[in-house]
XYZ file of C-alpha atoms in Angstrom:
431
model
C 3.615 4.824 32.481
C 3.271 8.393 31.265
C 4.295 9.402 27.755
C 5.789 12.865 27.206
C 6.400 14.316 23.763
C 8.949 17.105 23.927
C 10.494 19.762 21.720
C 14.210 20.394 21.335
C 16.525 23.076 19.975
C 16.164 21.882 16.355
C 12.477 22.809 16.183
C 13.089 26.390 14.870
C 14.536 24.875 11.685
C 10.977 23.740 10.902
C 9.788 27.313 10.495
C 7.392 28.552 9.246
C 5.332 25.429 9.962
C 6.053 25.539 13.712
C 5.555 29.251 14.247
C 2.012 28.519 15.413
C 2.220 24.921 16.701
C 4.554 22.415 18.313
C 6.502 20.099 16.027
C 4.473 17.049 17.072
C 1.282 18.606 15.677
C 2.629 18.536 12.116
C 0.728 16.255 9.759
C 2.513 13.220 8.329
C -0.321 11.503 6.466
C -3.739 10.739 7.888
C -2.305 11.404 11.348
C 0.041 13.888 12.981
C 3.355 13.001 14.620
C 1.583 13.052 18.005
C -1.276 10.824 16.856
C 1.185 8.381 15.293
C 3.255 8.185 18.479
C 0.192 7.770 20.694
C -1.059 4.869 18.569
C 2.281 3.095 18.303
C 3.011 3.394 22.042
C -0.601 2.438 22.980
C -0.927 5.449 25.277
C -4.235 6.755 26.597
C -4.786 10.485 26.136
C -4.996 10.975 29.897
C -1.479 9.581 30.347
C 0.145 11.902 27.793
C 2.150 14.994 28.755
C 3.040 17.548 26.073
C 6.056 19.823 26.302
C 6.092 22.671 23.811
C 7.891 25.972 23.610
C 6.343 28.418 26.091
C 5.306 30.616 23.156
C 2.974 27.985 21.697
C 1.965 26.233 24.950
C -1.400 28.056 25.318
C -2.393 27.039 21.777
C -1.179 23.491 22.435
C -3.309 23.362 25.584
C -6.359 24.491 23.609
C -5.757 21.907 20.864
C -5.302 19.016 23.319
C -7.607 19.582 26.312
C -7.587 15.861 27.144
C -3.796 15.854 27.668
C -1.551 17.548 30.228
C 0.212 20.616 28.815
C 2.137 22.120 31.727
C 2.665 25.875 31.590
C 4.019 28.295 34.149
C 2.286 27.672 37.482
C 0.616 24.422 36.367
C 0.978 21.138 38.192
C 3.570 18.701 36.865
C 3.142 14.992 36.132
C 2.942 12.829 39.231
C 6.297 12.759 40.992
C 7.714 9.250 40.926
C 5.805 8.110 37.850
C 7.566 6.087 35.167
C 7.993 8.397 32.171
C 8.905 7.777 28.574
C 10.027 10.962 26.819
C 9.862 10.904 23.004
C 11.160 13.642 20.735
C 8.343 15.550 19.014
C 10.267 15.383 15.721
C 10.573 11.576 15.795
C 8.488 9.589 13.326
C 7.538 6.757 15.669
C 7.610 3.619 13.574
C 9.894 0.809 12.473
C 12.873 -0.835 14.123
C 13.977 2.287 15.998
C 10.710 2.513 17.934
C 10.645 -1.243 18.602
C 14.181 -1.031 19.975
C 13.169 1.754 22.362
C 9.993 0.029 23.565
C 11.759 -3.297 24.063
C 14.469 -1.583 26.090
C 11.883 0.208 28.234
C 10.191 -3.085 29.121
C 13.424 -4.737 30.185
C 15.197 -1.959 32.092
C 14.627 -0.348 35.454
C 17.303 2.338 35.115
C 17.286 5.683 33.367
C 18.632 5.807 29.829
C 18.568 8.209 26.886
C 18.373 6.974 23.302
C 20.259 9.146 20.828
C 20.741 9.550 17.079
C 23.516 11.940 16.104
C 23.278 14.919 18.445
C 19.578 14.463 19.107
C 17.851 12.708 21.980
C 15.242 10.496 20.327
C 13.753 9.207 23.573
C 14.516 8.809 27.263
C 13.234 6.357 29.860
C 12.950 7.701 33.401
C 11.475 5.178 35.842
C 10.377 6.716 39.125
C 11.022 10.118 37.578
C 11.695 13.105 39.783
C 11.380 16.201 37.610
C 12.669 19.746 38.198
C 9.807 22.121 38.926
C 10.827 24.386 36.038
C 11.340 21.602 33.485
C 8.314 22.393 31.315
C 9.153 26.091 31.273
C 12.289 25.285 29.294
C 12.392 25.623 25.519
C 14.626 22.573 25.074
C 14.555 19.456 27.266
C 17.607 17.866 25.631
C 20.202 18.942 28.260
C 18.084 17.442 31.052
C 17.351 14.187 29.216
C 20.891 13.701 27.882
C 22.396 13.988 31.375
C 22.223 10.233 31.943
C 23.604 7.047 30.326
C 23.008 7.075 26.573
C 22.527 4.442 23.900
C 22.580 4.913 20.137
C 19.451 3.889 18.266
C 19.805 3.078 14.580
C 17.351 4.079 11.875
C 15.521 6.785 13.817
C 13.876 9.309 11.512
C 13.606 12.821 12.924
C 12.106 15.689 10.956
C 14.902 18.250 10.742
C 13.628 20.650 8.069
C 10.199 21.469 6.681
C 10.948 19.651 3.432
C 11.750 16.434 5.296
C 8.003 16.050 5.758
C 7.608 15.422 2.025
C 9.371 12.075 2.391
C 6.863 10.906 4.994
C 3.646 11.356 2.974
C 3.510 8.022 1.145
C 4.856 5.816 3.951
C 2.634 7.559 6.515
C -0.549 7.112 4.468
C 0.310 3.443 3.893
C 0.910 2.943 7.633
C -2.139 4.946 8.701
C -4.416 3.202 6.209
C -3.589 -0.181 7.685
C -3.858 1.079 11.258
C -7.154 2.939 10.910
C -9.099 0.829 8.417
C -12.304 0.003 10.322
C -13.377 -3.057 8.332
C -12.655 -5.256 5.316
C -13.271 -3.214 2.151
C -13.251 -5.950 -0.452
C -16.972 -5.430 -1.033
C -18.282 -3.627 -4.094
C -17.106 -0.016 -4.011
C -20.526 1.210 -5.136
C -22.131 -0.377 -2.068
C -19.830 0.947 0.651
C -21.709 1.323 3.921
C -23.365 4.728 4.331
C -21.217 6.275 1.566
C -22.398 7.702 -1.762
C -20.350 6.450 -4.718
C -21.946 7.109 -8.112
C -22.254 4.143 -10.459
C -20.150 5.906 -13.130
C -17.112 6.213 -10.838
C -14.080 4.270 -12.089
C -12.174 2.534 -9.291
C -8.832 0.796 -9.798
C -7.658 -1.552 -7.024
C -10.810 -0.965 -4.935
C -9.322 -3.080 -2.146
C -6.996 -0.097 -1.538
C -9.821 2.457 -1.370
C -11.767 3.316 1.776
C -14.829 5.550 1.479
C -15.994 6.551 4.954
C -19.654 6.941 5.955
C -20.932 10.276 4.724
C -18.290 10.603 1.992
C -19.417 11.238 -1.581
C -17.800 10.482 -4.947
C -19.556 12.263 -7.823
C -20.191 11.027 -11.387
C -17.203 10.378 -13.634
C -14.540 10.570 -10.932
C -11.560 8.215 -11.123
C -10.108 6.641 -7.982
C -6.816 4.884 -8.704
C -5.577 2.831 -5.770
C -2.984 0.898 -7.765
C -0.128 3.147 -6.595
C -1.154 3.250 -2.938
C -4.204 3.449 -0.667
C -6.886 6.129 -0.886
C -8.715 7.118 2.306
C -11.739 9.398 1.842
C -12.756 10.449 5.347
C -16.239 11.177 6.696
C -18.094 13.995 4.959
C -15.473 14.432 2.216
C -16.408 14.903 -1.445
C -14.670 14.060 -4.708
C -16.395 16.042 -7.442
C -17.162 15.204 -11.069
C -14.347 13.952 -13.326
C -11.636 14.428 -10.702
C -8.688 12.042 -10.928
C -7.455 10.851 -7.520
C -4.333 8.700 -7.297
C -3.059 6.988 -4.172
C -1.427 7.161 -1.789
C -3.885 9.867 -0.786
C -5.813 11.049 2.248
C -8.807 13.382 1.983
C -9.801 14.685 5.404
C -13.183 15.152 6.996
C -15.391 17.697 5.168
C -12.677 18.281 2.556
C -13.348 18.572 -1.161
C -11.502 17.672 -4.340
C -12.958 19.968 -6.985
C -14.250 19.264 -10.516
C -11.632 17.842 -12.935
C -8.845 18.107 -10.381
C -5.739 15.912 -10.666
C -4.611 14.984 -7.139
C -1.955 12.406 -6.254
C 0.333 11.275 -3.425
C -0.928 13.907 -0.994
C -2.341 14.294 2.507
C -5.208 16.777 2.688
C -6.398 17.496 6.212
C -9.756 18.543 7.627
C -12.082 20.931 5.760
C -9.915 21.879 2.779
C -10.896 22.654 -0.816
C -8.383 21.521 -3.404
C -8.501 21.861 -7.184
C -6.191 21.986 -10.202
C -3.121 19.749 -10.167
C -1.649 18.817 -6.783
C 0.822 16.076 -5.938
C 3.280 15.142 -3.181
C 1.802 17.851 -0.963
C 0.430 18.223 2.564
C -2.436 20.548 3.449
C -2.347 20.622 7.240
C -6.062 21.494 7.507
C -8.583 24.297 6.949
C -6.868 25.702 3.827
C -7.998 26.195 0.236
C -6.599 25.848 -3.255
C -9.935 25.654 -4.969
C -8.967 26.576 -8.526
C -6.687 25.636 -11.409
C -2.929 25.842 -11.040
C -0.094 23.491 -10.093
C 1.169 22.744 -6.584
C 3.793 20.071 -6.001
C 6.136 18.907 -3.241
C 4.770 21.514 -0.855
C 3.426 21.900 2.671
C 0.549 24.335 3.320
C -0.410 25.274 6.885
C -3.792 26.177 8.348
C -6.104 28.983 7.261
C -4.254 29.548 3.973
C -5.811 30.428 0.628
C -4.137 30.142 -2.776
C -5.805 32.325 -5.420
C -6.935 31.082 -8.825
C -4.124 29.981 -11.134
C -1.493 29.997 -8.405
C 1.458 27.986 -9.701
C 4.462 26.614 -7.867
C 7.707 25.444 -9.450
C 9.070 22.313 -7.808
C 11.936 21.495 -10.195
C 14.870 23.631 -11.371
C 15.536 23.969 -15.091
C 18.930 22.307 -14.617
C 17.396 19.487 -12.525
C 19.853 20.331 -9.752
C 19.493 20.295 -5.977
C 17.152 22.971 -4.640
C 18.210 25.494 -2.008
C 15.658 26.976 0.387
C 15.742 29.606 3.124
C 16.064 28.380 6.701
C 14.739 31.212 8.928
C 16.495 29.687 11.944
C 19.922 30.368 10.388
C 18.902 33.383 8.318
C 20.303 31.992 5.080
C 19.601 29.537 2.277
C 20.585 25.914 2.764
C 20.810 23.016 0.351
C 17.737 20.819 0.709
C 19.451 17.935 -1.051
C 16.227 17.508 -3.005
C 15.537 17.618 -6.716
C 11.878 18.427 -5.995
C 10.726 21.084 -3.520
C 7.945 23.619 -3.908
C 6.202 25.951 -1.439
C 6.273 25.903 2.369
C 3.606 28.250 3.712
C 2.847 29.129 7.329
C -0.623 29.556 8.825
C -2.944 32.434 7.912
C -1.088 33.305 4.684
C -2.829 34.122 1.417
C -1.853 34.769 -2.186
C -3.814 36.422 -4.997
C -4.686 35.180 -8.464
C -1.872 34.254 -10.861
C 0.751 34.169 -8.119
C 3.922 32.318 -9.131
C 6.223 30.716 -6.562
C 9.748 29.607 -7.350
C 11.278 26.322 -6.227
C 11.878 26.096 -2.495
C 9.880 29.199 -1.549
C 9.242 29.734 2.166
C 6.338 31.996 3.222
C 5.975 32.895 6.890
C 2.842 33.180 8.999
C 0.211 35.804 8.220
C 1.394 37.006 4.799
C -0.740 38.613 2.094
C 0.909 38.230 -1.339
C -0.443 39.624 -4.602
C 0.644 41.107 -7.934
C 2.695 39.864 -10.867
C 6.085 38.199 -10.925
C 7.782 35.828 -8.498
C 7.890 36.797 -4.816
C 11.221 36.447 -3.059
C 12.030 32.877 -2.074
C 11.651 33.900 1.544
C 8.728 36.066 2.611
C 8.962 36.928 6.347
C 5.897 36.649 8.587
C 3.236 39.345 8.222
C 4.492 40.731 4.918
C 1.945 42.530 2.724
C 2.476 43.192 -0.996
C 4.179 41.566 -3.925
C 7.202 41.503 -6.218
C 6.002 44.301 -8.490
C 5.347 46.795 -5.685
C 7.467 45.532 -2.821
C 6.446 44.432 0.647
C 5.439 46.419 3.691
C 4.528 45.172 7.183
C 1.016 43.769 7.388
C -0.788 45.800 10.077
C -1.429 43.373 12.904
C -4.945 44.587 13.716
C -5.975 44.195 10.089
C -4.335 40.750 9.932
C -6.196 39.620 13.063
C -9.502 40.886 11.672
C -8.956 38.909 8.471
C -7.953 35.822 10.452
C -11.114 35.991 12.555
C -13.285 36.481 9.456
C -11.728 33.474 7.743
C -12.028 31.272 10.834
C -15.708 32.112 11.319
C -16.356 30.695 7.841
C -15.333 27.339 9.306
C -17.486 27.678 12.398
C -14.777 28.859 14.773
C -13.190 32.147 15.782
C -9.867 33.673 16.702
C -9.443 33.111 20.436
C -7.165 34.938 22.844
C -4.493 32.230 22.817
C -4.007 32.376 19.050
C -4.372 36.159 18.829
C -1.670 36.577 21.479
C 0.595 34.163 19.619
C 0.087 35.974 16.297
C 0.871 39.326 17.914
C 4.064 37.857 19.311
C 5.133 36.447 15.928
C 4.456 39.874 14.408
C 6.729 41.560 16.963
C 9.470 38.951 16.735
C 9.638 39.143 12.928
C 10.043 42.928 12.683
C 13.772 42.671 11.978
C 13.255 40.015 9.309
C 10.741 42.225 7.496
C 12.977 45.289 7.663
C 15.927 43.432 6.174
């Protein structure tokens, strides 16, 4: 059987987080949507096919060289193979996934599993695929053109802020799935890890310290509210307070006296100040004081010292946020929502973000006051002086400089994608 994760026509509502990646590469907790699905379906990397929008396919191919990412002119999956298609916005766990997998094992006919207007999954035994299938932006019309069956309880990520509800459950699920051994031993004697004797650990049975991780003197690890997973090469510095559920990715750092809770921090990030209920996708920094809550930060972002984000209205009412796909604000239905920032965006010291602020890819924000609650991609400036288009050549130079600090560089696939986002967002910036 081959597993194919696909994108549909709802993906643009996840902007700005999907401007530079497919939906299934969004982080849930320790793992992404793709990694979660692969684990739960027990699929080998070589049997996985990835469908993404043509715009992001070259970057997807670079990120997943071990998987098949068909682009124009590429070979398709083997004709006649049994294929299970799963929506790239589907959080693959619970009764909904079990229902789909049980049905796949017992049926030899094609069927599509739906929730509302979305195709959650489709089973195509002996699949014969159109040659242009993976050139299409949305596979839903093709997959829905067959007998359908409703599946109850399927969770699909429809808006960027929906990801905030997945953090705790995902870390709990990932912790149990990925824990390499029993951790009931003394936390100060964890294998190949460095935990100082003055560290205070609550519920140590819920705390995993990977080989090469380091917890400095006076830090507090509180696993009573959920598991804490400190990945290889990560560091928790002196007197930091870390409260589960929490994931700290490989090579990432929690800075001195930080207060971090209920968050998923991906690979090679630096995080300080007060942060809770937040996802750092990877390779981004908030190294200084300031508050960040109920937010999602993409890759290659940097929040200047004393950046603060409001996540609660003064009247405690439901927060509205801008949906770039519809060009207007929508009700999030949430009492708590902070900042949603696309890749390669930066903000200067003392920046203040209002509740439900959406910042597109490649922005450079600085100056006093609150920026608008929607900042289009490649905007340069701030509320006290206004915004102008960020010159693309300058933006690419900065991106390459930042990436080289993490041992990589801006390649042609990503540079081409960023240029395209810059062109496509011209009208948004002008209005």
